[in-house]
PDB file of C-alpha atoms in Angstrom:
ATOM      1  CA  UNK A   1       2.882 108.826 137.573  1.00 76.00           C
ATOM      2  CA  UNK A   2      -0.498 107.211 136.915  1.00 79.00           C
ATOM      3  CA  UNK A   3      -2.183 108.097 133.643  1.00 83.00           C
ATOM      4  CA  UNK A   4      -5.099 109.980 135.238  1.00 78.00           C
ATOM      5  CA  UNK A   5      -2.712 112.115 137.287  1.00 84.00           C
ATOM      6  CA  UNK A   6      -0.515 112.649 134.236  1.00 89.00           C
ATOM      7  CA  UNK A   7      -3.441 113.939 132.175  1.00 87.00           C
ATOM      8  CA  UNK A   8      -4.486 116.220 135.015  1.00 84.00           C
ATOM      9  CA  UNK A   9      -0.944 117.592 135.190  1.00 90.00           C
ATOM     10  CA  UNK A  10      -0.976 118.268 131.442  1.00 91.00           C
ATOM     11  CA  UNK A  11      -4.354 120.020 131.570  1.00 86.00           C
ATOM     12  CA  UNK A  12      -3.145 122.255 134.405  1.00 85.00           C
ATOM     13  CA  UNK A  13       0.169 123.078 132.728  1.00 89.00           C
ATOM     14  CA  UNK A  14      -1.371 123.934 129.364  1.00 87.00           C
ATOM     15  CA  UNK A  15      -3.389 126.777 130.933  1.00 80.00           C
ATOM     16  CA  UNK A  16      -0.215 128.861 131.087  1.00 79.00           C
ATOM     17  CA  UNK A  17      -0.541 131.878 128.735  1.00 72.00           C
ATOM     18  CA  UNK A  18       2.385 130.592 126.675  1.00 74.00           C
ATOM     19  CA  UNK A  19       1.201 126.981 126.737  1.00 85.00           C
ATOM     20  CA  UNK A  20       3.560 124.170 127.640  1.00 91.00           C
ATOM     21  CA  UNK A  21       6.388 122.313 125.930  1.00 92.00           C
ATOM     22  CA  UNK A  22       6.705 118.545 125.656  1.00 94.00           C
ATOM     23  CA  UNK A  23      10.096 118.697 127.386  1.00 93.00           C
ATOM     24  CA  UNK A  24       8.531 120.466 130.379  1.00 93.00           C
ATOM     25  CA  UNK A  25       5.812 117.830 130.614  1.00 94.00           C
ATOM     26  CA  UNK A  26       8.404 115.055 130.459  1.00 94.00           C
ATOM     27  CA  UNK A  27      10.204 116.655 133.405  1.00 93.00           C
ATOM     28  CA  UNK A  28       6.959 117.208 135.346  1.00 92.00           C
ATOM     29  CA  UNK A  29       5.512 113.725 134.869  1.00 93.00           C
ATOM     30  CA  UNK A  30       8.502 111.433 134.373  1.00 93.00           C
ATOM     31  CA  UNK A  31       6.844 110.000 131.264  1.00 93.00           C
ATOM     32  CA  UNK A  32       8.596 109.614 127.928  1.00 94.00           C
ATOM     33  CA  UNK A  33       8.224 112.205 125.169  1.00 93.00           C
ATOM     34  CA  UNK A  34       6.359 109.617 123.083  1.00 93.00           C
ATOM     35  CA  UNK A  35       3.840 109.068 125.888  1.00 94.00           C
ATOM     36  CA  UNK A  36       3.348 112.803 126.355  1.00 93.00           C
ATOM     37  CA  UNK A  37       2.736 113.301 122.629  1.00 92.00           C
ATOM     38  CA  UNK A  38       0.188 110.489 122.690  1.00 91.00           C
ATOM     39  CA  UNK A  39      -1.549 112.130 125.666  1.00 90.00           C
ATOM     40  CA  UNK A  40      -1.577 115.497 123.893  1.00 91.00           C
ATOM     41  CA  UNK A  41      -3.132 113.877 120.836  1.00 88.00           C
ATOM     42  CA  UNK A  42      -5.882 112.339 122.931  1.00 85.00           C
ATOM     43  CA  UNK A  43      -6.600 115.591 124.772  1.00 84.00           C
ATOM     44  CA  UNK A  44      -6.675 117.471 121.474  1.00 81.00           C
ATOM     45  CA  UNK A  45      -9.296 115.061 120.099  1.00 76.00           C
ATOM     46  CA  UNK A  46     -11.332 115.709 123.241  1.00 68.00           C
ATOM     47  CA  UNK A  47     -11.193 119.467 122.629  1.00 68.00           C
ATOM     48  CA  UNK A  48      -9.136 120.194 125.739  1.00 75.00           C
ATOM     49  CA  UNK A  49      -6.094 121.724 124.028  1.00 82.00           C
ATOM     50  CA  UNK A  50      -4.453 122.390 120.678  1.00 83.00           C
ATOM     51  CA  UNK A  51      -1.107 120.909 119.748  1.00 88.00           C
ATOM     52  CA  UNK A  52       1.569 123.237 118.402  1.00 86.00           C
ATOM     53  CA  UNK A  53       5.156 122.635 117.377  1.00 87.00           C
ATOM     54  CA  UNK A  54       6.996 121.313 120.439  1.00 89.00           C
ATOM     55  CA  UNK A  55       4.044 121.386 122.825  1.00 90.00           C
ATOM     56  CA  UNK A  56       0.447 122.499 123.274  1.00 91.00           C
ATOM     57  CA  UNK A  57      -1.706 125.518 124.125  1.00 86.00           C
ATOM     58  CA  UNK A  58      -5.111 125.715 125.750  1.00 78.00           C
ATOM     59  CA  UNK A  59      -8.205 126.278 123.676  1.00 70.00           C
ATOM     60  CA  UNK A  60     -10.098 129.547 124.181  1.00 60.00           C
ATOM     61  CA  UNK A  61     -13.534 129.651 125.732  1.00 55.00           C
ATOM     62  CA  UNK A  62     -16.311 128.849 123.275  1.00 56.00           C
ATOM     63  CA  UNK A  63     -17.184 132.525 122.783  1.00 53.00           C
ATOM     64  CA  UNK A  64     -13.594 133.666 122.321  1.00 56.00           C
ATOM     65  CA  UNK A  65     -10.733 133.212 119.888  1.00 59.00           C
ATOM     66  CA  UNK A  66      -6.955 133.459 120.150  1.00 59.00           C
ATOM     67  CA  UNK A  67      -5.312 136.843 119.444  1.00 60.00           C
ATOM     68  CA  UNK A  68      -4.615 137.569 115.770  1.00 59.00           C
ATOM     69  CA  UNK A  69      -0.821 137.580 116.272  1.00 61.00           C
ATOM     70  CA  UNK A  70      -0.954 134.047 117.721  1.00 59.00           C
ATOM     71  CA  UNK A  71      -3.167 132.802 114.893  1.00 62.00           C
ATOM     72  CA  UNK A  72      -0.879 134.416 112.319  1.00 63.00           C
ATOM     73  CA  UNK A  73       2.088 132.352 113.515  1.00 66.00           C
ATOM     74  CA  UNK A  74       0.157 129.074 113.665  1.00 72.00           C
ATOM     75  CA  UNK A  75       0.373 126.412 110.904  1.00 77.00           C
ATOM     76  CA  UNK A  76       1.900 128.841 108.418  1.00 83.00           C
ATOM     77  CA  UNK A  77       3.021 126.169 105.949  1.00 88.00           C
ATOM     78  CA  UNK A  78      -0.393 124.498 105.858  1.00 92.00           C
ATOM     79  CA  UNK A  79      -2.193 127.825 105.420  1.00 93.00           C
ATOM     80  CA  UNK A  80       0.052 128.644 102.470  1.00 94.00           C
ATOM     81  CA  UNK A  81      -0.704 125.247 100.924  1.00 95.00           C
ATOM     82  CA  UNK A  82      -4.438 125.833 101.405  1.00 96.00           C
ATOM     83  CA  UNK A  83      -4.049 129.293  99.856  1.00 96.00           C
ATOM     84  CA  UNK A  84      -2.304 127.925  96.773  1.00 96.00           C
ATOM     85  CA  UNK A  85      -5.028 125.327  96.285  1.00 96.00           C
ATOM     86  CA  UNK A  86      -7.742 127.971  96.677  1.00 96.00           C
ATOM     87  CA  UNK A  87      -6.057 130.354  94.227  1.00 96.00           C
ATOM     88  CA  UNK A  88      -6.054 127.619  91.587  1.00 95.00           C
ATOM     89  CA  UNK A  89      -9.870 127.560  91.769  1.00 95.00           C
ATOM     90  CA  UNK A  90     -10.226 131.314  91.160  1.00 96.00           C
ATOM     91  CA  UNK A  91     -10.648 132.088  87.432  1.00 96.00           C
ATOM     92  CA  UNK A  92      -8.956 135.139  85.959  1.00 96.00           C
ATOM     93  CA  UNK A  93     -11.353 138.023  85.513  1.00 96.00           C
ATOM     94  CA  UNK A  94     -13.614 136.936  88.363  1.00 97.00           C
ATOM     95  CA  UNK A  95     -14.997 138.985  91.222  1.00 98.00           C
ATOM     96  CA  UNK A  96     -14.351 137.582  94.682  1.00 98.00           C
ATOM     97  CA  UNK A  97     -14.942 138.350  98.344  1.00 98.00           C
ATOM     98  CA  UNK A  98     -12.078 137.460 100.684  1.00 97.00           C
ATOM     99  CA  UNK A  99     -13.050 136.964 104.312  1.00 96.00           C
ATOM    100  CA  UNK A 100     -11.086 138.069 107.363  1.00 91.00           C
ATOM    101  CA  UNK A 101      -8.771 135.684 109.207  1.00 89.00           C
ATOM    102  CA  UNK A 102      -5.254 134.421 108.704  1.00 91.00           C
ATOM    103  CA  UNK A 103      -6.056 131.606 106.261  1.00 94.00           C
ATOM    104  CA  UNK A 104      -8.163 133.913 104.085  1.00 94.00           C
ATOM    105  CA  UNK A 105      -5.341 136.488 104.187  1.00 94.00           C
ATOM    106  CA  UNK A 106      -2.998 133.775 102.900  1.00 95.00           C
ATOM    107  CA  UNK A 107      -5.398 133.226  99.992  1.00 97.00           C
ATOM    108  CA  UNK A 108      -5.348 136.970  99.290  1.00 96.00           C
ATOM    109  CA  UNK A 109      -1.558 136.781  99.137  1.00 96.00           C
ATOM    110  CA  UNK A 110      -1.717 133.867  96.698  1.00 96.00           C
ATOM    111  CA  UNK A 111      -3.955 135.990  94.464  1.00 96.00           C
ATOM    112  CA  UNK A 112      -1.582 138.970  94.418  1.00 96.00           C
ATOM    113  CA  UNK A 113      -0.936 140.063  90.829  1.00 95.00           C
ATOM    114  CA  UNK A 114      -3.919 138.109  89.466  1.00 96.00           C
ATOM    115  CA  UNK A 115      -6.608 139.604  87.229  1.00 96.00           C
ATOM    116  CA  UNK A 116      -9.390 139.632  89.810  1.00 97.00           C
ATOM    117  CA  UNK A 117     -11.645 142.186  91.454  1.00 97.00           C
ATOM    118  CA  UNK A 118     -11.482 141.488  95.169  1.00 97.00           C
ATOM    119  CA  UNK A 119     -13.570 142.868  98.015  1.00 98.00           C
ATOM    120  CA  UNK A 120     -11.321 142.138 101.000  1.00 97.00           C
ATOM    121  CA  UNK A 121     -12.639 142.334 104.537  1.00 97.00           C
ATOM    122  CA  UNK A 122      -9.464 142.977 106.528  1.00 94.00           C
ATOM    123  CA  UNK A 123      -6.396 145.179 106.309  1.00 94.00           C
ATOM    124  CA  UNK A 124      -3.980 142.191 106.330  1.00 92.00           C
ATOM    125  CA  UNK A 125      -5.857 140.616 103.401  1.00 94.00           C
ATOM    126  CA  UNK A 126      -5.854 143.908 101.479  1.00 95.00           C
ATOM    127  CA  UNK A 127      -2.120 144.332 102.039  1.00 94.00           C
ATOM    128  CA  UNK A 128      -1.434 140.743 100.966  1.00 93.00           C
ATOM    129  CA  UNK A 129      -3.518 141.055  97.790  1.00 94.00           C
ATOM    130  CA  UNK A 130      -1.741 144.304  96.918  1.00 91.00           C
ATOM    131  CA  UNK A 131       1.821 142.964  97.225  1.00 90.00           C
ATOM    132  CA  UNK A 132       2.018 142.902  93.410  1.00 91.00           C
ATOM    133  CA  UNK A 133       0.078 145.019  90.897  1.00 92.00           C
ATOM    134  CA  UNK A 134      -2.740 143.361  88.998  1.00 92.00           C
ATOM    135  CA  UNK A 135      -5.701 142.765  91.298  1.00 93.00           C
ATOM    136  CA  UNK A 136      -8.359 145.443  91.742  1.00 96.00           C
ATOM    137  CA  UNK A 137      -8.796 145.716  95.506  1.00 96.00           C
ATOM    138  CA  UNK A 138     -11.905 147.113  97.197  1.00 96.00           C
ATOM    139  CA  UNK A 139     -12.492 147.467 100.923  1.00 96.00           C
ATOM    140  CA  UNK A 140     -15.788 147.958 102.759  1.00 96.00           C
ATOM    141  CA  UNK A 141     -16.667 150.814 105.072  1.00 93.00           C
ATOM    142  CA  UNK A 142     -17.397 150.830 108.767  1.00 91.00           C
ATOM    143  CA  UNK A 143     -15.276 150.482 111.907  1.00 91.00           C
ATOM    144  CA  UNK A 144     -12.231 148.247 112.245  1.00 90.00           C
ATOM    145  CA  UNK A 145     -11.815 145.549 114.868  1.00 84.00           C
ATOM    146  CA  UNK A 146      -8.804 146.504 116.966  1.00 76.00           C
ATOM    147  CA  UNK A 147      -7.262 143.027 117.062  1.00 72.00           C
ATOM    148  CA  UNK A 148      -7.280 141.683 113.503  1.00 79.00           C
ATOM    149  CA  UNK A 149      -8.108 144.939 111.647  1.00 88.00           C
ATOM    150  CA  UNK A 150     -11.303 143.553 110.168  1.00 92.00           C
ATOM    151  CA  UNK A 151     -14.161 145.762 108.976  1.00 93.00           C
ATOM    152  CA  UNK A 152     -17.454 144.971 110.683  1.00 90.00           C
ATOM    153  CA  UNK A 153     -20.892 146.377 111.362  1.00 91.00           C
ATOM    154  CA  UNK A 154     -23.894 147.464 109.280  1.00 94.00           C
ATOM    155  CA  UNK A 155     -21.877 149.429 106.722  1.00 96.00           C
ATOM    156  CA  UNK A 156     -19.495 146.568 106.026  1.00 96.00           C
ATOM    157  CA  UNK A 157     -22.339 144.043 105.750  1.00 96.00           C
ATOM    158  CA  UNK A 158     -24.225 146.282 103.316  1.00 97.00           C
ATOM    159  CA  UNK A 159     -21.117 146.713 101.173  1.00 97.00           C
ATOM    160  CA  UNK A 160     -20.766 142.936 101.015  1.00 97.00           C
ATOM    161  CA  UNK A 161     -24.424 142.555 100.029  1.00 97.00           C
ATOM    162  CA  UNK A 162     -24.010 145.199  97.302  1.00 97.00           C
ATOM    163  CA  UNK A 163     -21.021 143.355  95.795  1.00 97.00           C
ATOM    164  CA  UNK A 164     -22.201 140.578  93.512  1.00 94.00           C
ATOM    165  CA  UNK A 165     -19.349 138.072  93.584  1.00 97.00           C
ATOM    166  CA  UNK A 166     -18.563 135.059  91.454  1.00 97.00           C
ATOM    167  CA  UNK A 167     -16.802 133.475  94.393  1.00 98.00           C
ATOM    168  CA  UNK A 168     -16.463 133.932  98.153  1.00 98.00           C
ATOM    169  CA  UNK A 169     -13.405 132.769 100.073  1.00 98.00           C
ATOM    170  CA  UNK A 170     -14.897 132.058 103.493  1.00 98.00           C
ATOM    171  CA  UNK A 171     -12.802 131.755 106.635  1.00 96.00           C
ATOM    172  CA  UNK A 172     -13.951 129.297 109.288  1.00 95.00           C
ATOM    173  CA  UNK A 173     -14.131 129.920 113.036  1.00 92.00           C
ATOM    174  CA  UNK A 174     -15.733 126.568 113.844  1.00 92.00           C
ATOM    175  CA  UNK A 175     -17.616 123.875 111.950  1.00 95.00           C
ATOM    176  CA  UNK A 176     -19.151 120.649 113.132  1.00 92.00           C
ATOM    177  CA  UNK A 177     -21.607 118.079 111.861  1.00 92.00           C
ATOM    178  CA  UNK A 178     -24.558 119.140 113.995  1.00 91.00           C
ATOM    179  CA  UNK A 179     -24.188 122.931 114.309  1.00 92.00           C
ATOM    180  CA  UNK A 180     -22.825 123.671 110.842  1.00 96.00           C
ATOM    181  CA  UNK A 181     -20.654 126.769 110.567  1.00 97.00           C
ATOM    182  CA  UNK A 182     -20.513 128.942 113.680  1.00 95.00           C
ATOM    183  CA  UNK A 183     -18.582 132.019 114.760  1.00 93.00           C
ATOM    184  CA  UNK A 184     -17.234 133.593 117.927  1.00 86.00           C
ATOM    185  CA  UNK A 185     -18.984 136.956 117.342  1.00 89.00           C
ATOM    186  CA  UNK A 186     -22.324 138.176 116.060  1.00 91.00           C
ATOM    187  CA  UNK A 187     -20.573 140.660 113.761  1.00 92.00           C
ATOM    188  CA  UNK A 188     -18.481 138.011 112.067  1.00 93.00           C
ATOM    189  CA  UNK A 189     -21.465 135.658 111.723  1.00 95.00           C
ATOM    190  CA  UNK A 190     -23.502 138.426 110.083  1.00 96.00           C
ATOM    191  CA  UNK A 191     -20.700 139.268 107.662  1.00 96.00           C
ATOM    192  CA  UNK A 192     -20.235 135.621 106.705  1.00 97.00           C
ATOM    193  CA  UNK A 193     -23.968 135.241 106.030  1.00 97.00           C
ATOM    194  CA  UNK A 194     -23.784 138.296 103.762  1.00 97.00           C
ATOM    195  CA  UNK A 195     -20.882 136.700 101.862  1.00 98.00           C
ATOM    196  CA  UNK A 196     -22.894 133.530 101.341  1.00 98.00           C
ATOM    197  CA  UNK A 197     -25.841 135.571 100.076  1.00 97.00           C
ATOM    198  CA  UNK A 198     -23.737 137.643  97.665  1.00 97.00           C
ATOM    199  CA  UNK A 199     -21.585 134.978  96.009  1.00 98.00           C
ATOM    200  CA  UNK A 200     -22.566 132.455  93.367  1.00 97.00           C
ATOM    201  CA  UNK A 201     -20.130 129.931  94.833  1.00 97.00           C
ATOM    202  CA  UNK A 202     -18.421 129.694  98.224  1.00 98.00           C
ATOM    203  CA  UNK A 203     -15.122 128.033  99.061  1.00 98.00           C
ATOM    204  CA  UNK A 204     -14.357 127.648 102.754  1.00 98.00           C
ATOM    205  CA  UNK A 205     -10.694 127.591 103.784  1.00 97.00           C
ATOM    206  CA  UNK A 206      -9.747 126.155 107.158  1.00 95.00           C
ATOM    207  CA  UNK A 207      -7.054 124.239 108.967  1.00 92.00           C
ATOM    208  CA  UNK A 208      -8.345 120.906 110.307  1.00 91.00           C
ATOM    209  CA  UNK A 209      -8.401 122.104 113.941  1.00 87.00           C
ATOM    210  CA  UNK A 210     -11.392 124.327 113.075  1.00 90.00           C
ATOM    211  CA  UNK A 211     -13.478 121.251 112.251  1.00 92.00           C
ATOM    212  CA  UNK A 212     -15.467 119.224 114.769  1.00 89.00           C
ATOM    213  CA  UNK A 213     -15.663 122.331 116.965  1.00 87.00           C
ATOM    214  CA  UNK A 214     -18.465 124.820 117.533  1.00 86.00           C
ATOM    215  CA  UNK A 215     -18.659 128.461 118.555  1.00 87.00           C
ATOM    216  CA  UNK A 216     -21.463 130.579 119.970  1.00 87.00           C
ATOM    217  CA  UNK A 217     -23.148 132.209 116.975  1.00 94.00           C
ATOM    218  CA  UNK A 218     -24.725 130.402 114.017  1.00 95.00           C
ATOM    219  CA  UNK A 219     -23.492 131.212 110.514  1.00 97.00           C
ATOM    220  CA  UNK A 220     -25.105 128.638 108.229  1.00 97.00           C
ATOM    221  CA  UNK A 221     -25.733 124.928 107.636  1.00 97.00           C
ATOM    222  CA  UNK A 222     -22.859 122.901 106.218  1.00 96.00           C
ATOM    223  CA  UNK A 223     -24.538 122.571 102.832  1.00 96.00           C
ATOM    224  CA  UNK A 224     -24.377 126.321 102.206  1.00 97.00           C
ATOM    225  CA  UNK A 225     -20.696 125.887 101.309  1.00 97.00           C
ATOM    226  CA  UNK A 226     -19.731 124.465  97.921  1.00 98.00           C
ATOM    227  CA  UNK A 227     -16.185 123.365  98.722  1.00 98.00           C
ATOM    228  CA  UNK A 228     -13.739 123.131 101.609  1.00 98.00           C
ATOM    229  CA  UNK A 229      -9.978 123.382 101.257  1.00 97.00           C
ATOM    230  CA  UNK A 230      -8.173 122.098 104.321  1.00 96.00           C
ATOM    231  CA  UNK A 231      -5.387 119.784 105.450  1.00 94.00           C
ATOM    232  CA  UNK A 232      -5.496 116.034 105.921  1.00 92.00           C
ATOM    233  CA  UNK A 233      -8.739 114.925 107.577  1.00 93.00           C
ATOM    234  CA  UNK A 234      -9.787 111.809 109.469  1.00 91.00           C
ATOM    235  CA  UNK A 235     -12.084 109.636 107.349  1.00 93.00           C
ATOM    236  CA  UNK A 236     -15.080 110.228 109.631  1.00 92.00           C
ATOM    237  CA  UNK A 237     -14.713 114.016 109.389  1.00 93.00           C
ATOM    238  CA  UNK A 238     -14.441 113.944 105.628  1.00 95.00           C
ATOM    239  CA  UNK A 239     -17.510 111.672 105.500  1.00 96.00           C
ATOM    240  CA  UNK A 240     -19.907 114.047 107.259  1.00 96.00           C
ATOM    241  CA  UNK A 241     -18.668 117.035 105.273  1.00 97.00           C
ATOM    242  CA  UNK A 242     -19.072 115.315 101.906  1.00 97.00           C
ATOM    243  CA  UNK A 243     -22.471 113.955 103.020  1.00 97.00           C
ATOM    244  CA  UNK A 244     -23.592 117.590 103.287  1.00 97.00           C
ATOM    245  CA  UNK A 245     -22.750 118.076  99.595  1.00 97.00           C
ATOM    246  CA  UNK A 246     -19.426 119.852 100.151  1.00 97.00           C
ATOM    247  CA  UNK A 247     -16.466 119.038  97.900  1.00 97.00           C
ATOM    248  CA  UNK A 248     -13.311 118.508  99.979  1.00 97.00           C
ATOM    249  CA  UNK A 249      -9.779 119.317  98.821  1.00 96.00           C
ATOM    250  CA  UNK A 250      -6.983 118.233 101.164  1.00 95.00           C
ATOM    251  CA  UNK A 251      -3.959 120.440 100.577  1.00 90.00           C
ATOM    252  CA  UNK A 252      -0.516 119.322 101.707  1.00 73.00           C
ATOM    253  CA  UNK A 253       2.481 121.405 102.664  1.00 56.00           C
ATOM    254  CA  UNK A 254       5.392 121.381 100.237  1.00 46.00           C
ATOM    255  CA  UNK A 255       7.260 118.139 100.705  1.00 37.00           C
ATOM    256  CA  UNK A 256       4.596 116.697 103.000  1.00 39.00           C
ATOM    257  CA  UNK A 257       2.126 113.931 102.160  1.00 35.00           C
ATOM    258  CA  UNK A 258      -1.483 114.934 101.544  1.00 35.00           C
TER     259      UNK A 258
END
């Protein structure tokens, strides 16, 4: 099969709700597994799809995001490595705000049992932080989002603004060189802006697939973040982030190169 037709076949197959496996694409195109993986890498760089273990899934529309359960199962080892690196930067006795999202929830879990006062913005993060006694856990008011059990709305934003934090652990929906940090919802963007306003220092935590992408609603310029903890980055991505004044920490999974 010609390359153009092969890429078209991949883009059609990946729209399946469950995504597509490399083995299925090998059978559909007659190409080798190595060729399919190379094609998937190219299409991922173009923002067409996202690679997962054994295959690929389609990216959501710009104003949407994958369901929480799907995000929770994605890149678990890397998120845990990011969480450990973030926890090392949190001093004992500090007050922190922990954002919603699966990577931020992993940070909350890494802080379980620590001497911190934490305002946590989702039920999963609160549960993770409370796995062991030690941390003082506070939650905001307001309604809960039905998917990821995140507090949102005016009450939650005001509670964030009233909490004067030493450090904010900021989740990332999307972040690129030209748009800065963006989000898939107005509520989340507003909450993130409140976190930035309330904390003396902000550490963003994100897997590399959140970078060089943009969502619908503006959060802040890149320079509003003090540090980013992520996985291994291409040199050009690291360059524009550090040029904005952001310190970059590349965390590696246990046993994996950084």
